[in-house]
Coordinates of C-alpha atoms in Angstrom, one line a residue:
Chain A
X1 CA 0.4 12.7 -32.9
X2 CA 1.1 11.8 -29.3
X3 CA -1.6 9.3 -28.7
X4 CA -3.7 7.3 -31.1
X5 CA -6.3 4.7 -30.6
X6 CA -7.5 2.3 -33.3
X7 CA -10.4 -0.1 -33.3
X8 CA -10.3 -0.5 -29.5
X9 CA -12.7 -3.0 -28.0
X10 CA -13.1 -3.8 -24.4
X11 CA -15.0 -6.7 -22.8
X12 CA -15.9 -7.1 -19.2
X13 CA -16.9 -10.8 -18.5
X14 CA -18.0 -11.2 -22.2
X15 CA -20.1 -8.0 -22.1
X16 CA -19.0 -5.5 -24.6
X17 CA -18.3 -2.2 -22.8
X18 CA -16.5 -0.4 -25.6
X19 CA -16.4 -1.1 -29.3
X20 CA -14.8 0.4 -32.4
X21 CA -13.1 3.3 -30.5
X22 CA -10.7 5.3 -32.7
X23 CA -9.3 8.8 -32.1
X24 CA -6.0 10.6 -31.9
X25 CA -4.6 13.4 -29.8
X26 CA -1.9 15.9 -30.4
X27 CA 0.5 17.4 -27.8
X28 CA -0.7 20.5 -26.0
X29 CA -4.4 19.4 -26.2
X30 CA -7.0 18.9 -23.5
X31 CA -9.5 16.3 -24.5
X32 CA -12.7 15.8 -22.5
X33 CA -14.4 12.4 -22.6
X34 CA -18.1 13.0 -22.1
X35 CA -21.2 10.9 -21.9
X36 CA -23.8 9.6 -19.5
X37 CA -23.0 7.5 -16.3
X38 CA -21.9 4.0 -17.0
X39 CA -21.2 4.5 -20.7
X40 CA -17.5 3.5 -20.2
X41 CA -15.7 6.8 -19.9
X42 CA -13.5 5.6 -17.0
X43 CA -13.0 2.3 -18.8
X44 CA -11.8 4.0 -21.9
X45 CA -9.4 6.1 -19.8
X46 CA -8.0 3.0 -18.1
X47 CA -7.5 1.3 -21.5
X48 CA -5.2 4.1 -22.6
X49 CA -2.5 3.3 -20.1
X50 CA -3.1 -0.4 -19.7
X51 CA -4.6 -0.4 -16.3
X52 CA -7.3 -2.3 -18.2
X53 CA -6.2 -4.4 -21.2
X54 CA -8.5 -4.1 -24.2
X55 CA -9.7 -7.2 -26.1
X56 CA -8.9 -5.7 -29.5
X57 CA -7.3 -2.7 -30.9
X58 CA -4.1 -0.8 -30.7
X59 CA -3.2 2.2 -28.4
X60 CA -0.1 4.0 -29.7
X61 CA 1.9 6.3 -27.4
X62 CA 4.6 8.5 -28.9
X63 CA 4.9 6.1 -31.8
X64 CA 5.0 2.8 -29.9
X65 CA 2.1 0.4 -29.4
X66 CA 1.5 0.4 -25.7
X67 CA 1.3 -3.4 -25.6
X68 CA 5.0 -3.5 -26.6
X69 CA 6.1 -1.3 -23.7
X70 CA 6.9 -2.5 -20.1
X71 CA 4.8 -1.1 -17.2
X72 CA 7.6 1.3 -16.1
X73 CA 8.0 2.6 -19.6
X74 CA 4.3 3.2 -19.9
X75 CA 4.5 5.0 -16.5
X76 CA 7.2 7.3 -17.9
X77 CA 5.0 8.3 -20.7
X78 CA 1.5 8.4 -19.2
X79 CA 0.4 9.7 -15.8
X80 CA -3.0 8.8 -14.4
X81 CA -5.1 10.2 -11.6
X82 CA -8.0 8.0 -10.4
X83 CA -11.3 9.4 -9.3
X84 CA -10.7 8.4 -5.7
X85 CA -7.4 9.3 -4.1
X86 CA -6.2 7.1 -1.2
X87 CA -4.9 8.8 1.9
X88 CA -2.5 7.8 4.6
X89 CA -0.3 9.2 7.3
X90 CA 2.4 10.7 5.0
X91 CA 3.3 14.2 4.0
X92 CA 2.3 15.9 0.8
X93 CA 5.9 15.9 -0.3
X94 CA 6.2 12.1 0.3
X95 CA 3.0 11.6 -1.7
X96 CA 4.2 13.7 -4.7
X97 CA 7.7 12.2 -4.5
X98 CA 6.1 8.8 -5.1
X99 CA 5.4 10.0 -8.7
X100 CA 9.1 9.7 -9.3
X101 CA 8.8 5.9 -8.9
X102 CA 9.2 5.1 -12.6
X103 CA 12.5 7.0 -12.6
X104 CA 13.9 5.8 -9.3
X105 CA 16.5 3.1 -9.3
X106 CA 17.5 2.0 -5.7
X107 CA 16.7 5.4 -4.2
X108 CA 15.8 9.0 -5.0
X109 CA 18.4 11.5 -6.2
X110 CA 18.8 15.2 -5.8
X111 CA 17.2 15.6 -9.2
X112 CA 14.0 13.9 -8.0
X113 CA 13.8 16.2 -5.0
X114 CA 14.3 19.3 -7.2
X115 CA 11.6 18.2 -9.6
X116 CA 9.1 17.6 -6.8
X117 CA 10.0 20.9 -5.3
X118 CA 9.4 22.6 -8.6
X119 CA 6.0 20.8 -9.0
X120 CA 4.9 22.2 -5.6
X121 CA 5.7 25.7 -6.8
X122 CA 4.1 25.1 -10.1
X123 CA 0.8 23.9 -8.6
X124 CA 1.1 26.6 -5.9
X125 CA 0.7 24.1 -3.1
X126 CA 3.9 24.9 -1.2
X127 CA 2.0 25.1 2.0
X128 CA 1.0 21.5 1.8
X129 CA 4.6 20.1 1.6
X130 CA 4.7 18.9 5.2
X131 CA 1.0 18.4 5.8
X132 CA -0.2 14.9 6.4
X133 CA -2.4 13.9 3.4
X134 CA -5.0 12.3 5.6
X135 CA -5.8 15.8 7.0
X136 CA -6.2 17.5 3.6
X137 CA -9.4 18.6 2.0
X138 CA -10.7 17.0 -1.2
X139 CA -9.3 19.8 -3.4
X140 CA -5.9 19.7 -1.8
X141 CA -5.7 16.0 -2.1
X142 CA -6.7 16.2 -5.8
X143 CA -3.9 18.7 -6.4
X144 CA -1.4 16.5 -4.7
X145 CA -2.6 13.5 -6.8
X146 CA -2.3 15.6 -10.0
X147 CA 1.2 16.9 -9.0
X148 CA 2.2 13.3 -8.3
X149 CA 1.2 12.3 -11.9
X150 CA 2.9 15.4 -13.2
X151 CA 6.3 14.6 -11.7
X152 CA 6.2 11.3 -13.6
X153 CA 7.1 13.7 -16.4
X154 CA 4.6 12.1 -18.7
X155 CA 3.7 13.1 -22.2
X156 CA 0.1 12.4 -21.5
X157 CA -1.9 12.9 -18.4
X158 CA -5.1 11.0 -17.8
X159 CA -7.5 12.4 -15.3
X160 CA -10.6 10.6 -14.1
X161 CA -13.2 13.2 -13.2
X162 CA -10.7 15.5 -11.7
X163 CA -13.3 18.0 -10.4
X164 CA -16.4 15.9 -9.7
X165 CA -16.1 16.0 -5.9
X166 CA -14.9 19.6 -5.7
X167 CA -16.6 23.0 -5.1
X168 CA -16.6 25.8 -7.6
X169 CA -13.4 27.4 -6.4
X170 CA -11.4 24.2 -6.3
X171 CA -12.7 23.2 -9.8
X172 CA -11.5 26.4 -11.3
X173 CA -8.2 26.3 -9.4
X174 CA -7.4 22.8 -10.5
X175 CA -8.4 23.2 -14.1
X176 CA -6.5 26.5 -14.4
X177 CA -3.4 24.8 -13.2
X178 CA -3.9 21.9 -15.6
X179 CA -4.3 24.4 -18.4
X180 CA -1.0 26.0 -17.4
X181 CA 1.0 22.8 -17.4
X182 CA -0.5 21.9 -20.8
X183 CA 0.6 25.2 -22.2
X184 CA 4.0 25.3 -20.6
X185 CA 5.0 21.7 -21.0
X186 CA 3.2 20.7 -24.2
X187 CA 1.7 17.6 -22.7
X188 CA -1.7 16.3 -23.6
X189 CA -4.5 15.8 -21.1
X190 CA -7.4 13.4 -21.5
X191 CA -10.0 13.7 -18.8
X192 CA -13.5 12.3 -18.2
X193 CA -16.1 14.8 -17.1
X194 CA -19.7 15.3 -16.3
X195 CA -20.0 19.0 -16.3
X196 CA -20.4 20.1 -19.9
X197 CA -19.8 23.8 -19.0
X198 CA -16.5 23.1 -17.4
X199 CA -15.5 20.9 -20.3
X200 CA -16.5 23.6 -22.8
X201 CA -14.4 26.1 -20.9
X202 CA -11.2 24.1 -20.5
X203 CA -11.1 21.4 -23.2
X204 CA -10.0 21.8 -26.8
X205 CA -11.6 18.6 -28.1
X206 CA -14.5 16.5 -27.0
X207 CA -15.4 12.8 -27.3
X208 CA -19.0 11.9 -26.8
X209 CA -19.5 8.3 -25.8
X210 CA -22.8 6.6 -26.4
X211 CA -23.8 3.0 -26.8
X212 CA -20.3 1.6 -26.3
X213 CA -18.7 3.7 -29.0
X214 CA -17.8 7.2 -30.0
X215 CA -20.9 9.2 -31.0
X216 CA -18.9 12.2 -32.1
X217 CA -15.4 13.5 -31.7
X218 CA -14.2 17.0 -32.6
X219 CA -13.7 20.5 -31.4
X220 CA -16.2 22.9 -29.9
X221 CA -18.2 23.0 -33.1
X222 CA -19.6 19.5 -32.4
X223 CA -21.3 20.7 -29.2
X224 CA -24.8 21.5 -30.4
X225 CA -28.1 21.3 -28.7
X226 CA -29.1 18.3 -30.9
X227 CA -25.9 16.4 -30.1
X228 CA -26.2 16.8 -26.3
X229 CA -29.9 15.8 -26.5
X230 CA -28.9 12.7 -28.5
X231 CA -26.2 11.7 -26.1
X232 CA -27.8 12.5 -22.7
X233 CA -31.5 12.4 -23.6
X234 CA -32.0 15.9 -22.1
X235 CA -33.1 18.9 -24.1
X236 CA -30.7 21.8 -23.6
X237 CA -30.2 25.4 -24.7
X238 CA -26.8 26.6 -25.5
X239 CA -26.1 30.3 -24.9
X240 CA -22.9 32.3 -24.9
X241 CA -21.4 34.4 -22.2
X242 CA -18.3 36.4 -23.0
X243 CA -17.5 34.1 -25.9
X244 CA -17.8 31.0 -23.7
X245 CA -20.7 28.7 -24.6
X246 CA -23.0 27.7 -21.7
X247 CA -25.1 24.6 -21.7
X248 CA -28.4 25.0 -19.8
X249 CA -30.5 21.9 -19.4
X250 CA -34.2 22.3 -19.8
X251 CA -37.0 20.6 -18.0
X252 CA -38.1 17.1 -19.1
X253 CA -41.7 17.8 -18.2
X254 CA -43.2 16.8 -21.5
X255 CA -40.8 14.0 -22.0
X256 CA -39.9 14.8 -25.6
X257 CA -38.3 18.2 -25.2
X258 CA -41.3 20.1 -26.5
X259 CA -41.3 22.0 -23.3
X260 CA -38.2 23.8 -24.4
X261 CA -39.8 26.9 -25.9
X262 CA -42.3 27.2 -23.0
X263 CA -39.6 26.8 -20.4
X264 CA -37.4 29.4 -22.0
X265 CA -40.3 31.8 -22.2
X266 CA -41.0 31.0 -18.7
X267 CA -37.5 31.7 -17.6
X268 CA -37.3 34.9 -19.5
X269 CA -40.6 35.9 -18.0
X270 CA -39.3 35.3 -14.5
X271 CA -36.2 37.3 -15.2
X272 CA -38.2 40.2 -16.4
X273 CA -40.2 40.3 -13.2
Chain B
X1 CA 10.0 27.1 -15.5
X2 CA 11.9 23.9 -16.0
X3 CA 11.1 21.2 -13.6
X4 CA 14.7 20.4 -12.7
X5 CA 15.2 24.0 -11.6
X6 CA 13.5 23.3 -8.3
X7 CA 15.4 23.8 -5.1
X8 CA 16.6 21.2 -2.7
X9 CA 13.7 20.9 -0.2
X10 CA 15.6 21.5 3.1
X11 CA 12.4 21.6 5.2
X12 CA 11.5 18.1 3.9
X13 CA 14.9 16.8 4.3
X14 CA 15.0 18.0 7.8
X15 CA 11.8 16.2 8.5
X16 CA 13.1 12.9 7.1
X17 CA 16.3 13.2 9.2
X18 CA 14.1 12.9 12.2
X19 CA 12.8 9.6 11.0
X20 CA 16.3 8.4 10.2
X21 CA 17.3 9.4 13.7
X22 CA 14.4 7.4 15.2
X23 CA 15.6 4.3 13.4
X24 CA 19.2 4.9 14.3
X25 CA 18.1 5.5 17.9
X26 CA 16.3 2.2 17.8
X27 CA 19.4 0.4 16.6
X28 CA 21.5 1.9 19.4
X29 CA 18.8 0.9 21.9
X30 CA 18.8 -2.6 20.5
X31 CA 22.5 -2.9 21.2
X32 CA 22.1 -1.6 24.7
X33 CA 19.3 -4.0 25.3
X34 CA 21.3 -6.9 23.9
X35 CA 24.0 -6.3 26.5
X36 CA 21.4 -5.9 29.3
X37 CA 19.6 -9.0 28.3
X38 CA 22.7 -11.0 28.3
X39 CA 23.8 -9.5 31.7
X40 CA 20.7 -10.3 33.6
X41 CA 19.2 -13.6 34.6
X42 CA 19.6 -16.3 37.2
X43 CA 23.3 -15.4 37.3
X44 CA 24.1 -11.7 36.9
X45 CA 27.1 -11.0 34.7
X46 CA 28.6 -7.5 34.8
X47 CA 27.9 -5.7 31.5
X48 CA 31.6 -5.0 31.1
X49 CA 32.3 -8.7 31.2
X50 CA 29.5 -9.3 28.7
X51 CA 31.0 -6.9 26.2
X52 CA 34.5 -8.4 26.8
X53 CA 33.2 -11.9 26.2
X54 CA 31.3 -10.8 23.1
X55 CA 34.4 -9.3 21.5
X56 CA 36.2 -12.5 22.2
X57 CA 38.1 -11.8 25.4
X58 CA 37.8 -14.7 27.7
X59 CA 36.9 -13.3 31.1
X60 CA 36.0 -16.6 32.8
X61 CA 35.0 -19.9 31.3
X62 CA 31.8 -19.8 33.2
X63 CA 30.7 -16.5 31.6
X64 CA 31.8 -17.9 28.3
X65 CA 29.6 -20.9 28.6
X66 CA 26.5 -19.0 29.8
X67 CA 26.9 -16.3 27.2
X68 CA 27.8 -18.3 24.1
X69 CA 25.6 -21.3 24.8
X70 CA 22.5 -19.9 26.5
X71 CA 22.0 -16.1 26.6
X72 CA 23.4 -14.9 23.3
X73 CA 21.5 -17.4 21.2
X74 CA 18.3 -16.6 23.1
X75 CA 18.8 -12.9 22.8
X76 CA 19.6 -13.1 19.1
X77 CA 16.6 -15.4 18.5
X78 CA 14.4 -12.7 20.1
X79 CA 15.9 -10.1 17.8
X80 CA 15.5 -12.2 14.7
X81 CA 12.0 -13.4 15.6
X82 CA 10.9 -9.9 16.5
X83 CA 12.3 -8.4 13.3
X84 CA 10.9 -11.2 11.2
X85 CA 7.4 -11.1 12.6
X86 CA 7.2 -7.4 12.6
X87 CA 8.3 -7.0 8.9
X88 CA 5.9 -9.8 7.9
X89 CA 3.2 -7.8 9.7
X90 CA 4.0 -4.5 8.2
X91 CA 4.0 -6.1 4.7
X92 CA 0.7 -7.9 5.3
X93 CA -1.0 -4.7 6.4
X94 CA 0.0 -3.0 3.2
X95 CA -0.7 -6.0 0.9
X96 CA -4.1 -6.7 2.4
X97 CA -4.9 -3.0 3.0
X98 CA -6.1 -4.0 6.4
X99 CA -5.0 -2.7 9.8
X100 CA -5.8 -6.1 11.3
X101 CA -3.5 -7.9 9.0
X102 CA -0.5 -9.7 10.5
X103 CA 1.0 -13.1 9.9
X104 CA -1.6 -14.4 12.4
X105 CA -4.6 -13.0 10.5
X106 CA -3.7 -15.4 7.7
X107 CA -4.1 -18.4 10.1
X108 CA -0.5 -19.3 9.6
X109 CA 0.3 -19.6 13.3
X110 CA -2.7 -21.7 14.1
X111 CA -1.8 -23.9 11.2
X112 CA 1.6 -24.3 12.8
X113 CA 0.1 -25.2 16.1
X114 CA -2.1 -27.8 14.4
X115 CA 1.0 -29.2 12.7
X116 CA 2.7 -29.5 16.1
X117 CA -0.3 -31.1 17.6
X118 CA -0.4 -33.6 14.7
X119 CA 3.3 -34.4 15.3
X120 CA 2.9 -34.8 19.1
X121 CA -0.3 -36.7 19.2
X122 CA -0.4 -38.7 16.0
X123 CA 3.4 -39.2 15.3
X124 CA 4.1 -39.4 19.1
X125 CA 6.9 -36.8 19.3
X126 CA 5.9 -35.6 22.8
X127 CA 7.5 -36.9 25.9
X128 CA 7.4 -35.9 29.5
X129 CA 10.8 -35.8 31.2
X130 CA 12.0 -34.4 34.4
X131 CA 14.7 -31.9 33.8
X132 CA 16.2 -29.4 36.2
X133 CA 13.7 -26.9 34.9
X134 CA 10.9 -29.5 35.3
X135 CA 9.7 -28.8 31.8
X136 CA 8.0 -30.9 29.2
X137 CA 10.3 -31.5 26.3
X138 CA 9.5 -32.6 22.8
X139 CA 11.6 -35.7 22.2
X140 CA 11.8 -35.2 18.4
X141 CA 11.9 -31.5 17.8
X142 CA 12.8 -31.8 14.2
X143 CA 9.8 -33.9 13.2
X144 CA 7.6 -31.5 15.2
X145 CA 9.1 -28.5 13.5
X146 CA 8.9 -30.0 10.0
X147 CA 5.2 -31.0 10.5
X148 CA 4.4 -27.5 11.9
X149 CA 6.2 -25.9 8.9
X150 CA 4.4 -28.2 6.5
X151 CA 1.0 -27.0 7.9
X152 CA 2.1 -23.4 7.9
X153 CA 2.9 -23.7 4.2
X154 CA -0.3 -25.5 3.5
X155 CA -2.2 -22.6 5.0
X156 CA -0.2 -20.2 2.9
X157 CA -0.9 -22.1 -0.3
X158 CA -4.6 -22.2 0.6
X159 CA -4.6 -18.5 1.1
X160 CA -2.8 -17.8 -2.1
X161 CA -5.0 -20.1 -4.0
X162 CA -8.1 -18.3 -2.6
X163 CA -6.5 -15.0 -3.5
X164 CA -5.9 -16.2 -7.0
X165 CA -9.5 -17.3 -7.5
X166 CA -10.8 -13.9 -6.3
X167 CA -8.1 -12.0 -8.1
X168 CA -6.2 -10.9 -4.9
X169 CA -9.1 -9.0 -3.3
X170 CA -7.7 -8.0 0.1
X171 CA -11.0 -8.5 2.0
X172 CA -11.3 -12.0 0.7
X173 CA -7.8 -12.9 1.8
X174 CA -8.3 -11.6 5.3
X175 CA -11.7 -13.3 5.7
X176 CA -10.2 -16.6 4.4
X177 CA -7.4 -16.2 7.0
X178 CA -10.0 -15.9 9.7
X179 CA -11.8 -19.0 8.4
X180 CA -8.6 -21.0 8.2
X181 CA -7.6 -19.9 11.8
X182 CA -10.8 -21.3 13.2
X183 CA -10.5 -24.4 11.1
X184 CA -7.0 -25.2 12.5
X185 CA -8.1 -24.2 16.0
X186 CA -10.9 -26.7 15.8
X187 CA -8.4 -29.2 14.5
X188 CA -6.1 -28.7 17.5
X189 CA -9.1 -29.0 19.9
X190 CA -10.2 -32.2 18.2
X191 CA -6.7 -33.7 18.5
X192 CA -6.3 -32.6 22.1
X193 CA -9.6 -34.2 23.1
X194 CA -8.1 -37.6 22.2
X195 CA -4.7 -36.9 23.6
X196 CA -3.3 -38.3 26.9
X197 CA -1.9 -36.0 29.6
X198 CA 1.7 -36.1 28.3
X199 CA 0.7 -35.3 24.8
X200 CA -1.6 -32.5 25.9
X201 CA 1.1 -31.0 28.0
X202 CA 3.6 -31.2 25.1
X203 CA 1.2 -29.5 22.7
X204 CA 0.3 -26.8 25.1
X205 CA 4.0 -26.3 25.8
X206 CA 4.8 -26.1 22.1
X207 CA 2.1 -23.5 21.6
X208 CA 3.7 -21.1 24.1
X209 CA 6.1 -19.3 21.8
X210 CA 9.5 -19.3 23.4
X211 CA 12.7 -17.9 22.0
X212 CA 14.8 -20.0 24.4
X213 CA 14.1 -23.0 22.3
X214 CA 16.5 -22.4 19.5
X215 CA 20.2 -23.3 19.4
X216 CA 22.8 -21.9 17.0
X217 CA 21.8 -24.1 14.0
X218 CA 18.1 -23.2 14.2
X219 CA 19.1 -19.5 14.8
X220 CA 21.3 -19.5 11.8
X221 CA 18.5 -20.8 9.5
X222 CA 15.9 -18.3 11.0
X223 CA 18.4 -15.4 10.7
X224 CA 19.2 -16.2 7.0
X225 CA 15.5 -16.3 6.0
X226 CA 14.6 -13.2 8.1
X227 CA 17.4 -11.2 6.7
X228 CA 16.5 -12.2 3.2
X229 CA 12.9 -11.2 3.8
X230 CA 13.9 -7.9 5.3
X231 CA 16.1 -7.1 2.3
X232 CA 13.2 -8.1 0.0
X233 CA 10.8 -5.7 1.7
X234 CA 13.2 -2.8 2.0
X235 CA 14.1 -3.2 -1.7
X236 CA 10.4 -3.0 -2.5
X237 CA 9.7 0.0 -0.3
X238 CA 8.8 2.2 -3.2
X239 CA 6.4 -0.4 -4.6
X240 CA 4.7 -0.7 -1.3
X241 CA 4.3 3.1 -1.1
X242 CA 2.8 2.9 -4.6
X243 CA 0.4 0.1 -3.5
X244 CA -0.6 2.2 -0.5
X245 CA -1.6 5.0 -2.8
X246 CA -4.2 2.6 -4.4
X247 CA -4.0 -0.2 -6.9
X248 CA -4.8 2.0 -9.9
X249 CA -2.2 4.7 -8.9
X250 CA 0.3 1.9 -8.3
X251 CA -0.3 0.4 -11.7
X252 CA -0.1 3.9 -13.3
X253 CA 3.3 4.2 -11.6
X254 CA 4.5 1.1 -13.3
X255 CA 4.0 -1.4 -10.5
X256 CA 2.6 -4.8 -11.2
X257 CA 0.3 -4.9 -8.2
X258 CA -0.9 -8.4 -8.4
X259 CA 2.6 -9.9 -8.7
X260 CA 3.8 -7.7 -5.9
X261 CA 1.0 -8.8 -3.6
X262 CA 1.5 -12.5 -4.3
X263 CA 5.3 -12.3 -3.9
X264 CA 5.0 -10.3 -0.7
X265 CA 2.5 -12.8 0.7
X266 CA 4.8 -15.7 -0.1
X267 CA 7.8 -14.0 1.5
X268 CA 5.9 -12.9 4.6
X269 CA 4.3 -16.3 5.0
X270 CA 7.6 -18.1 4.6
X271 CA 9.4 -16.1 7.3
X272 CA 6.4 -16.5 9.6
X273 CA 6.2 -20.2 9.0
X274 CA 9.9 -20.7 9.8
X275 CA 9.7 -18.7 13.0
X276 CA 6.5 -20.2 14.2
X277 CA 7.6 -23.8 13.5
X278 CA 10.9 -23.3 15.5
X279 CA 9.6 -21.1 18.3
X280 CA 5.9 -21.7 18.6
X281 CA 3.2 -19.0 18.5
X282 CA 4.3 -15.5 19.4
X283 CA 1.3 -13.3 19.1
X284 CA 0.8 -9.6 18.6
X285 CA 4.4 -8.6 17.7
X286 CA 3.6 -8.7 14.0
X287 CA 0.4 -6.7 14.6
X288 CA 1.3 -4.2 17.2
X289 CA 4.9 -3.2 16.2
X290 CA 4.0 -1.8 12.8
X291 CA 1.2 0.2 14.4
X292 CA 3.5 1.6 17.0
X293 CA 6.0 2.7 14.4
X294 CA 3.2 4.1 12.2
X295 CA 2.1 6.3 15.0
X296 CA 5.6 7.7 15.5
X297 CA 7.0 8.0 12.0
X298 CA 3.9 7.6 9.7
X299 CA 3.0 5.4 6.8
X300 CA 5.9 6.2 4.5
X301 CA 7.3 2.7 3.8
X302 CA 10.9 4.0 3.3
X303 CA 11.0 4.5 7.1
X304 CA 8.1 2.3 8.2
X305 CA 9.7 -1.0 7.0
X306 CA 13.1 -0.5 8.6
X307 CA 11.5 1.1 11.6
X308 CA 9.3 -1.9 12.1
X309 CA 12.2 -4.3 11.7
X310 CA 14.1 -2.4 14.4
X311 CA 11.1 -1.9 16.7
X312 CA 10.1 -5.6 16.4
X313 CA 13.6 -6.7 17.5
X314 CA 13.6 -4.2 20.4
X315 CA 10.2 -5.1 21.5
X316 CA 10.6 -8.9 21.5
X317 CA 14.1 -8.7 23.1
X318 CA 12.8 -6.4 25.8
X319 CA 9.8 -8.6 26.3
X320 CA 11.9 -11.7 26.5
X321 CA 14.2 -10.1 29.0
X322 CA 11.3 -9.1 31.2
X323 CA 9.7 -12.5 30.8
X324 CA 12.9 -14.1 32.1
X325 CA 13.0 -11.9 35.1
X326 CA 9.4 -11.1 36.1
X327 CA 8.7 -14.3 38.0
X328 CA 12.3 -15.3 38.7
X329 CA 13.3 -18.0 39.3
X330 CA 10.5 -19.1 36.9
X331 CA 11.1 -18.2 33.3
X332 CA 8.0 -17.3 31.4
X333 CA 7.8 -18.0 27.7
X334 CA 7.9 -14.6 25.9
X335 CA 4.6 -15.3 24.1
X336 CA 2.6 -14.9 27.3
X337 CA 4.1 -11.5 27.9
X338 CA 3.6 -10.3 24.3
X339 CA 0.0 -11.3 24.5
X340 CA -0.5 -9.5 27.8
X341 CA 1.2 -6.4 26.5
X342 CA -0.2 -6.6 23.0
X343 CA -3.9 -6.9 23.7
X344 CA -4.2 -3.6 25.7
X345 CA -2.0 -1.7 23.1
X346 CA -4.1 -3.2 20.4
X347 CA -7.4 -2.1 22.0
X348 CA -6.0 1.3 22.6
X349 CA -5.1 1.6 18.9
X350 CA -8.7 0.5 18.0
X351 CA -10.2 3.1 20.2
X352 CA -8.0 5.8 18.8
X353 CA -9.5 4.8 15.5
X354 CA -6.3 5.2 13.5
X355 CA -6.7 4.0 10.0
X356 CA -4.3 1.2 8.9

């Protein structure tokens, strides 16, 4: 068990945002935190590496309660990529090198430079080394930010909506590379997501948040039409394409999901014509 | 593939050497300027004699007196003040995440001017005397300086208190600085309204920042504090890089952002307060220098902080040398020149729309 969360509660100005959160993650797993907007996905992610301090509960990382670790030690175990990445007039190499901060004493060493070099090759972004990050596209910047968190050599990587601002190609490229590093380096990834199909394709386990707490937590088998409708309030149809489940939202026309059958028939009808 | 199996990035290292060269070039330029600045003036001294005198070879007693008592302290003061104001500026821009941030944005210099006005007008430290230069002198410089310093620190404490209440939100801090600036400006105007001619002249004279004001004891104090501040900021260069990457990223990299902000603000304010209270208001150096260096070597704090220190020193020393010569035999206070030079550069930067 690389990360476990027990009875976590988080308050923002006396308003309960998260309550009674408990789950655990093993190495080599990708976990997707899912749920509607404003349910506290990002808040939960930030509680895991103490960017936010929970009111109650214990987060344990590699056997140690996170509250007992210094900020630098937390940074050596957990990497974090925020949803919005800041830019500036510095090169991609500089930006990734910053990820060595938790390991740097007075100054960088050859080892730091070699690790950053390897990360550029690993993420296949060698061409961005000497590019200024304020001239990069959203996808490039996201890769730089993930590479930066990766060179922290963390055991756990937290990603806040890593693909929400990206086009299809960038989404696939980024998540493929994340999958690679998870397999090769046996780290765990926890990411918040909106797109259920992307989550289904890349994640091993899923946390559905609803009403301040975990609605369900488990592997692909928990993703059912009823579950998604209960969490998001939208009727869906789950199909399968080459063994990968696909979630297709249906129309809300009748409000209670009764339109499901008609809509499906409708779609089939259109397809046939 | 194992991570430590990466190669040494020669392309990147080559790129960083250029930045190191820029900084080293600046240091060489600074030494050349120092010699030039000492050599020129009402009496010209051959540069060779300047160098001989500086390394302790007595050329003539006259040169000795001019160099050791007048020109060297003035030139060194320009270097120290330029470096101190510039490093305070570059730190503030990072801390407040605002391109307009500089020691002056926080209202510190206006607070100092108000303190000086209080000393001159209420405590009566201003006095008109007829010296060879025909200048107004302040008959109790220490009381004036101490009062100015006290008000600088008062402004700093107010800023930090406001930042604490609003949990260090950069926008709030900058806006509070603007508010404090106008408050102290109004205070100075109020006092000046009731001042007599002598006092008015003394306050105005104090406000013109002038590096010729400091003697060796003042210079020593300013140098110690400026060097300590420079060491502090250089030591924290990685933390400043992290902070530039965003508060959450910085925190995830193990940096205690709030503590870093508060400590940086105190150090920058302290160095500014000391310089302002001894020398008066020297505008634009703290704002413009870091921007010039950013344009040349970028936002990487490992190079930006030392680069700004060197560039600040070069710029203020060059300005002071020009200010001493431009209307010879009249000697302009350097602050007038920096404002003339700073405003157009600043507007140019705004038009270029360069972030931070």
